[in-house]
mmCIF file of C-alpha atoms in Angstrom:
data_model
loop_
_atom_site.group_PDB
_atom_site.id
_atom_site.type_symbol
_atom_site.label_atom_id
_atom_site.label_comp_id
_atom_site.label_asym_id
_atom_site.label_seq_id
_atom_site.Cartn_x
_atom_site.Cartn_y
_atom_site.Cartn_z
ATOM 1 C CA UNK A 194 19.379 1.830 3.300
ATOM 2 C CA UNK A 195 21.004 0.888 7.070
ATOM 3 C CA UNK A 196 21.742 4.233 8.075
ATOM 4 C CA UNK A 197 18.101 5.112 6.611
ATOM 5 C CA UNK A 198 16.460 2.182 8.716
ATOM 6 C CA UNK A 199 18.041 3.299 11.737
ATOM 7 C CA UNK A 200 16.464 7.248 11.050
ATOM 8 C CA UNK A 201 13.006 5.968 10.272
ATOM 9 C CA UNK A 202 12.722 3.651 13.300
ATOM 10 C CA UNK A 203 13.320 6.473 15.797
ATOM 11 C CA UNK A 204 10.365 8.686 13.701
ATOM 12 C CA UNK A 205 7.186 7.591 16.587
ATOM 13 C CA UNK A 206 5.188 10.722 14.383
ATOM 14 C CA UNK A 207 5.733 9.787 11.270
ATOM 15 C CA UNK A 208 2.197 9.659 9.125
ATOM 16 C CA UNK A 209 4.199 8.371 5.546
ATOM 17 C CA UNK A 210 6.791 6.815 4.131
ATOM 18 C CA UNK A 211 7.060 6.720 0.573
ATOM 19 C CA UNK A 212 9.930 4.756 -1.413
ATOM 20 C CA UNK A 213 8.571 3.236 -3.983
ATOM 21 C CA UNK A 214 9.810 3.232 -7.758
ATOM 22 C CA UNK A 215 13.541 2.738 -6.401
ATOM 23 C CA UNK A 216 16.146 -0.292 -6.073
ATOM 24 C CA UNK A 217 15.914 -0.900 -2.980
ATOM 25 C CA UNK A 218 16.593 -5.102 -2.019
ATOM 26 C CA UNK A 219 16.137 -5.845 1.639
ATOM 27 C CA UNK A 220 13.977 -7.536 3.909
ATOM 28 C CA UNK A 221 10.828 -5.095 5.386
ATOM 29 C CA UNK A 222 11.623 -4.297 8.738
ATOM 30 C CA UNK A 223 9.080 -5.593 11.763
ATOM 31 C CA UNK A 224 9.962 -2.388 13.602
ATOM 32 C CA UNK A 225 7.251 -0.818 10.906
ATOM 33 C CA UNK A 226 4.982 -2.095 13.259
ATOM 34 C CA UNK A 227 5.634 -0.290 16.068
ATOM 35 C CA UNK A 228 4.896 3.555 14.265
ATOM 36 C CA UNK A 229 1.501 4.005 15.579
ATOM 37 C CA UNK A 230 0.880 7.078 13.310
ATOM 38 C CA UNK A 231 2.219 5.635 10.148
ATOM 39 C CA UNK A 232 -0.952 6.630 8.256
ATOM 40 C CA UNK A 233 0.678 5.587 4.453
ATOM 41 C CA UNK A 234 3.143 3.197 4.068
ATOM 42 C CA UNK A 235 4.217 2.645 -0.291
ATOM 43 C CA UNK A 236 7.072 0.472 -0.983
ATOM 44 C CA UNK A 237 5.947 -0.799 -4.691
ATOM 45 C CA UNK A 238 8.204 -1.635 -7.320
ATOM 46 C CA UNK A 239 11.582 -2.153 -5.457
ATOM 47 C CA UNK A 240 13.020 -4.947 -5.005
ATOM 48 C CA UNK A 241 12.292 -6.372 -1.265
ATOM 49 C CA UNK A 242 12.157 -9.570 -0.572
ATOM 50 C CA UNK A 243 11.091 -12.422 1.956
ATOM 51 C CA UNK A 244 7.985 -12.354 3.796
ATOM 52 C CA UNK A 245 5.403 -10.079 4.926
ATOM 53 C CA UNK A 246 6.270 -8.961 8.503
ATOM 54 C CA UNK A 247 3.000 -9.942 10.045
ATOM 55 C CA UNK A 248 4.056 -7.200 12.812
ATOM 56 C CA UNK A 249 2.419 -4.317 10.520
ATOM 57 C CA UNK A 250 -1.005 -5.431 11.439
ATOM 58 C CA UNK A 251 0.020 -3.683 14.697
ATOM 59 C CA UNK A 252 0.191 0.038 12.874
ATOM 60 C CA UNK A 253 -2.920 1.031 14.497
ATOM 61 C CA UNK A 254 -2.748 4.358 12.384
ATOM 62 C CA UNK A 255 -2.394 2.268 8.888
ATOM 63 C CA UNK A 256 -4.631 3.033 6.272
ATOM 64 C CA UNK A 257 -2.420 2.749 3.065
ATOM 65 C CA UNK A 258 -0.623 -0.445 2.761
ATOM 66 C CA UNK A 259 1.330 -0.866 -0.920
ATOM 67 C CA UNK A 260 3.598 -3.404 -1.242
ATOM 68 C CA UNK A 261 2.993 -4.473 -5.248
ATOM 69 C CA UNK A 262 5.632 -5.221 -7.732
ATOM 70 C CA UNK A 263 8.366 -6.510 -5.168
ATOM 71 C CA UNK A 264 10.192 -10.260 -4.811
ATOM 72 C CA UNK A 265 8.081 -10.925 -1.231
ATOM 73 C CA UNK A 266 7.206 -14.924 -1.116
ATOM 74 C CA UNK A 267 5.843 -16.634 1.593
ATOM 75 C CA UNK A 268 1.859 -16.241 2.621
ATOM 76 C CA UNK A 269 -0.450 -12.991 3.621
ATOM 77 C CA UNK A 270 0.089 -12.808 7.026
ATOM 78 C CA UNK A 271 -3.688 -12.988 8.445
ATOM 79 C CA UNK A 272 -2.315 -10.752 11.089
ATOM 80 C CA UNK A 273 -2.244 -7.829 9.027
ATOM 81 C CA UNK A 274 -6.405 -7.508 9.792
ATOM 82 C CA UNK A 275 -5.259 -6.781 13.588
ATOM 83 C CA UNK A 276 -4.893 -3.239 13.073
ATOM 84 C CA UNK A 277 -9.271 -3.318 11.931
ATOM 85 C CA UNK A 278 -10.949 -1.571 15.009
ATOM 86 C CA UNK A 279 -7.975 0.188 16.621
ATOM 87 C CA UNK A 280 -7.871 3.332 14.753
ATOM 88 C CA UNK A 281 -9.302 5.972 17.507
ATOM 89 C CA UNK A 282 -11.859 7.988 15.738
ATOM 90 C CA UNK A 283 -10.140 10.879 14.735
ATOM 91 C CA UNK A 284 -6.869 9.859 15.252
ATOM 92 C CA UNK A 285 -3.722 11.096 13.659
ATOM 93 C CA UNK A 286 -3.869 8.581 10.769
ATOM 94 C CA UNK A 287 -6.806 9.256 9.237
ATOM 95 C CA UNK A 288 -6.448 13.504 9.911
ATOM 96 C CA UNK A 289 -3.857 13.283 7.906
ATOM 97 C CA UNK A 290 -5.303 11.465 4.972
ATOM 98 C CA UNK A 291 -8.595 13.469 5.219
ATOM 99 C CA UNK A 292 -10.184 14.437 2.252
ATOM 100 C CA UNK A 293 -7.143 13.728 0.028
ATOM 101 C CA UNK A 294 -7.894 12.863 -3.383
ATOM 102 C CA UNK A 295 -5.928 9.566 -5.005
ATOM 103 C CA UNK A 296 -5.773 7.712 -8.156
ATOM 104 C CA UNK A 297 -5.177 4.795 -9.216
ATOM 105 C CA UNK A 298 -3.116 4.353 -12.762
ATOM 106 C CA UNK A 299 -1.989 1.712 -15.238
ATOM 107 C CA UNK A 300 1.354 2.400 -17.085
ATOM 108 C CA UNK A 301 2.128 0.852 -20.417
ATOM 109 C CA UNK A 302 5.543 0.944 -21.852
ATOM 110 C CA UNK A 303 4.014 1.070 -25.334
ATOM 111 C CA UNK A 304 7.100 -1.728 -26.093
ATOM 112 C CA UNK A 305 9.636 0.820 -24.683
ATOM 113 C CA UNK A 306 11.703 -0.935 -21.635
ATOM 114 C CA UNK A 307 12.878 3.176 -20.986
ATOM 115 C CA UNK A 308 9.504 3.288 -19.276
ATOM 116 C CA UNK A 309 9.816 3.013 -15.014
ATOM 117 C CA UNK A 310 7.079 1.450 -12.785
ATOM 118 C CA UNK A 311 5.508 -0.530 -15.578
ATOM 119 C CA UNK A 312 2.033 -1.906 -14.414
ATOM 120 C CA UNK A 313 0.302 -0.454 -11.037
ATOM 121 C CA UNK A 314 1.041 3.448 -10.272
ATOM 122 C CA UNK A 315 -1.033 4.172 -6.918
ATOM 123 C CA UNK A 316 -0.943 7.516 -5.388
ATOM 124 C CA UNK A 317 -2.372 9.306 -2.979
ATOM 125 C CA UNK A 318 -1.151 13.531 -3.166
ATOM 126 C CA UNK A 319 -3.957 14.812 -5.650
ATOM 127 C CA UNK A 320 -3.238 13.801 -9.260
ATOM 128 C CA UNK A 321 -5.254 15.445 -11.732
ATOM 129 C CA UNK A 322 -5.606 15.282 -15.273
ATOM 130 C CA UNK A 323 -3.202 17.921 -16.418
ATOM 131 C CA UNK A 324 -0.858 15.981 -14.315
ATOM 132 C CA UNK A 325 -1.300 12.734 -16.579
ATOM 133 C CA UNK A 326 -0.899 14.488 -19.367
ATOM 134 C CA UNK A 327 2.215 16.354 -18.441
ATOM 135 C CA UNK A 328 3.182 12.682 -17.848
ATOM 136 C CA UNK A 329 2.785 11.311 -20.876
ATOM 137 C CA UNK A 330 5.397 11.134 -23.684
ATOM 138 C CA UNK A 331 5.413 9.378 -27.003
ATOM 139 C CA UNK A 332 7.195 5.580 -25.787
ATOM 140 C CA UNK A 333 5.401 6.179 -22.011
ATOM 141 C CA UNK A 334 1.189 6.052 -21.965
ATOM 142 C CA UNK A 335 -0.795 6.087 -18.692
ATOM 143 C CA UNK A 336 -4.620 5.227 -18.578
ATOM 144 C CA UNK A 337 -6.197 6.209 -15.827
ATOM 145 C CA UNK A 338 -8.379 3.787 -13.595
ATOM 146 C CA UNK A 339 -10.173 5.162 -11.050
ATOM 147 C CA UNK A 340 -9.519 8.556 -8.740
ATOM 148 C CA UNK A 341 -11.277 8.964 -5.433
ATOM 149 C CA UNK A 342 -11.377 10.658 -2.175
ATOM 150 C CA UNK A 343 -10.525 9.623 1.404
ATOM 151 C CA UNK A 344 -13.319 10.974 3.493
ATOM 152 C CA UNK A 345 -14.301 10.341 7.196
ATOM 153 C CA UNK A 346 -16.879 7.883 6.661
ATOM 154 C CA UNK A 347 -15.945 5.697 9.848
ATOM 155 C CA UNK A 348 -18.960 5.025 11.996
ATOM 156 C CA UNK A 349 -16.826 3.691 14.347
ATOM 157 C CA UNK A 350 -13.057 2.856 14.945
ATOM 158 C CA UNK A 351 -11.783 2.617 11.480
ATOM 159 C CA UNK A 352 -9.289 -0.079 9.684
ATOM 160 C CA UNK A 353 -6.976 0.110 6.439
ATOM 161 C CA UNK A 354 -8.706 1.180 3.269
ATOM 162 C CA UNK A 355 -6.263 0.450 0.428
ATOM 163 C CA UNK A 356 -4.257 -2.887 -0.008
ATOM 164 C CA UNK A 357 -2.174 -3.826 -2.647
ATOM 165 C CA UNK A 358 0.076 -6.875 -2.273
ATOM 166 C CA UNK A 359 0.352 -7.550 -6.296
ATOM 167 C CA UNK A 360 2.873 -8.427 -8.396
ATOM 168 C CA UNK A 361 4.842 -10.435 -6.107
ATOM 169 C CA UNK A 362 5.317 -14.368 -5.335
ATOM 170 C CA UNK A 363 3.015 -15.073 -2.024
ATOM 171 C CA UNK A 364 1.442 -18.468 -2.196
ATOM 172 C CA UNK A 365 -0.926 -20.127 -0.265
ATOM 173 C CA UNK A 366 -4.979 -19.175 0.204
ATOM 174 C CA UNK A 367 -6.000 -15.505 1.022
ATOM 175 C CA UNK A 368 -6.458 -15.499 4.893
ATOM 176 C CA UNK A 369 -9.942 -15.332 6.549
ATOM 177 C CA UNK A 370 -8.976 -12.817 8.522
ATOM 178 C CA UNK A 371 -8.595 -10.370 5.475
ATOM 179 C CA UNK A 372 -12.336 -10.121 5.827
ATOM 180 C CA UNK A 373 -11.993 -8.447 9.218
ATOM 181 C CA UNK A 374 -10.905 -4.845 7.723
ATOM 182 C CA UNK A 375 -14.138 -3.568 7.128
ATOM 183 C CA UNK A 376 -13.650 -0.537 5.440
ATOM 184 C CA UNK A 377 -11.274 -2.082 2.728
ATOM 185 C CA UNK A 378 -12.181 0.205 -0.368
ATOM 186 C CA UNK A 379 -9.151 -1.372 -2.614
ATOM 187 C CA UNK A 380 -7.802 -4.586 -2.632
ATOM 188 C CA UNK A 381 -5.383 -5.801 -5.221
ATOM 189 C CA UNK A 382 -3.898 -9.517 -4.784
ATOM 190 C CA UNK A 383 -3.084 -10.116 -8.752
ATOM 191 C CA UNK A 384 -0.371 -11.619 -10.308
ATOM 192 C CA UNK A 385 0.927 -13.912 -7.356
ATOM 193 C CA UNK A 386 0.666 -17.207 -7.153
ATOM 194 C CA UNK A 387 -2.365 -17.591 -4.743
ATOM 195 C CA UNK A 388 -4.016 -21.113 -4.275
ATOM 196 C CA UNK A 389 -7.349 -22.432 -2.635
ATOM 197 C CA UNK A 390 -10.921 -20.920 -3.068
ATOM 198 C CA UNK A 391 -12.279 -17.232 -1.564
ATOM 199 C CA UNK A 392 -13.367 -17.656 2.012
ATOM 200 C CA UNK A 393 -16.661 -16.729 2.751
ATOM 201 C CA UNK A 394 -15.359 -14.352 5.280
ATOM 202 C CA UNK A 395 -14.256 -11.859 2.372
ATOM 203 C CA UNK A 396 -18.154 -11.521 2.363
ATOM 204 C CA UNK A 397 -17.483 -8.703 5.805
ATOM 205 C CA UNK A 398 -15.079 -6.447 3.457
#
């Protein structure tokens, strides 16, 4: 993971980076937040730990932040909203998630432990039904939640539209600023240990 750290930080044109559903235990890097075109970012159901690096409010290209099913503790970093209103109109971010279909799934072992990436399976390359059906097996069931498709519906400089911090052990009361990334189609905060009552600022997602 060091020598793969020191790759992806030199990758300014990178639009996604996808390792999720491995065993991977370190702390999130803040030099994430200096990719500009880091469209997709999915690090679910590894093993990181610590905080949120506030610094990934400051990928102005983000629109896919997944982080669930992790060891991350701490608070949401408020800062994450920064990035809201700095995504150019079509810029490089959102060309590249244009029109792409995604789904969103539930796995359930069935009582099998054999089963990987129990609870949340989020992705974003097209999944269709065949597809969940190929995936399927006797001990291994997925239901299928919702599906979708990213379109260019900004009327003016865009923000993230998917969030999922789940699964994890943040504390503390969901930041006001959250309600600052207007164009927020999916937000998942479950299974954390969240305190304090919904700010009326969530009322701007």
């Amino acid at each position: 993971i060091c020598t793969l750290s020191i790759v992806l930080r030199k990758c300014n044109k990178v639009n996604l980076i996808s390792l999720s559903s491995n065993k991977l235990s370190v702390v999130i890097p803040s030099w994430i937040g200096r990719l500009n075109n880091l469209a997709i970012l999915k690090l679910s159901n590894n093993s990181f730990y610590w905080a949120i690096p506030p610094e990934l409010g400051d990928c102005k290209s983000l629109l896919w932040l997944d982080l669930n099913s992790n060891l991350l503790n701490g608070t949401i970093p408020g800062a994450l909203a920064d990035q809201s209103g700095t995504m150019v109109f079509g810029g490089v971010g959102k060309k590249f998630v244009y029109l792409l279909e995604f789904a969103g799934i539930r796995q359930d072992s069935g009582g099998e432990e054999e089963c990987l990436g129990i609870g949340n399976l989020l992705e974003i390359t097209g999944i269709r039904q065949d597809s969940l059906t190929r995936l399927a097996t006797s001990k291994c069931h997925f239901q299928q939640i919702y599906m979708g498709k990213v379109q260019q519906t900004f009327s003016h400089n865009g923000s993230m539209i998917f969030l999922d911090l789940s699964r994890n052990n943040l504390e503390g009361s969901i930041p006001k600023e959250i309600g600052r990334i207007s164009y927020l189609m999916i937000l998942n905060l479950g299974n954390n240990r969240l305190s304090g009552s919904l700010r009326v600022e969530m009322g701007g997602l």
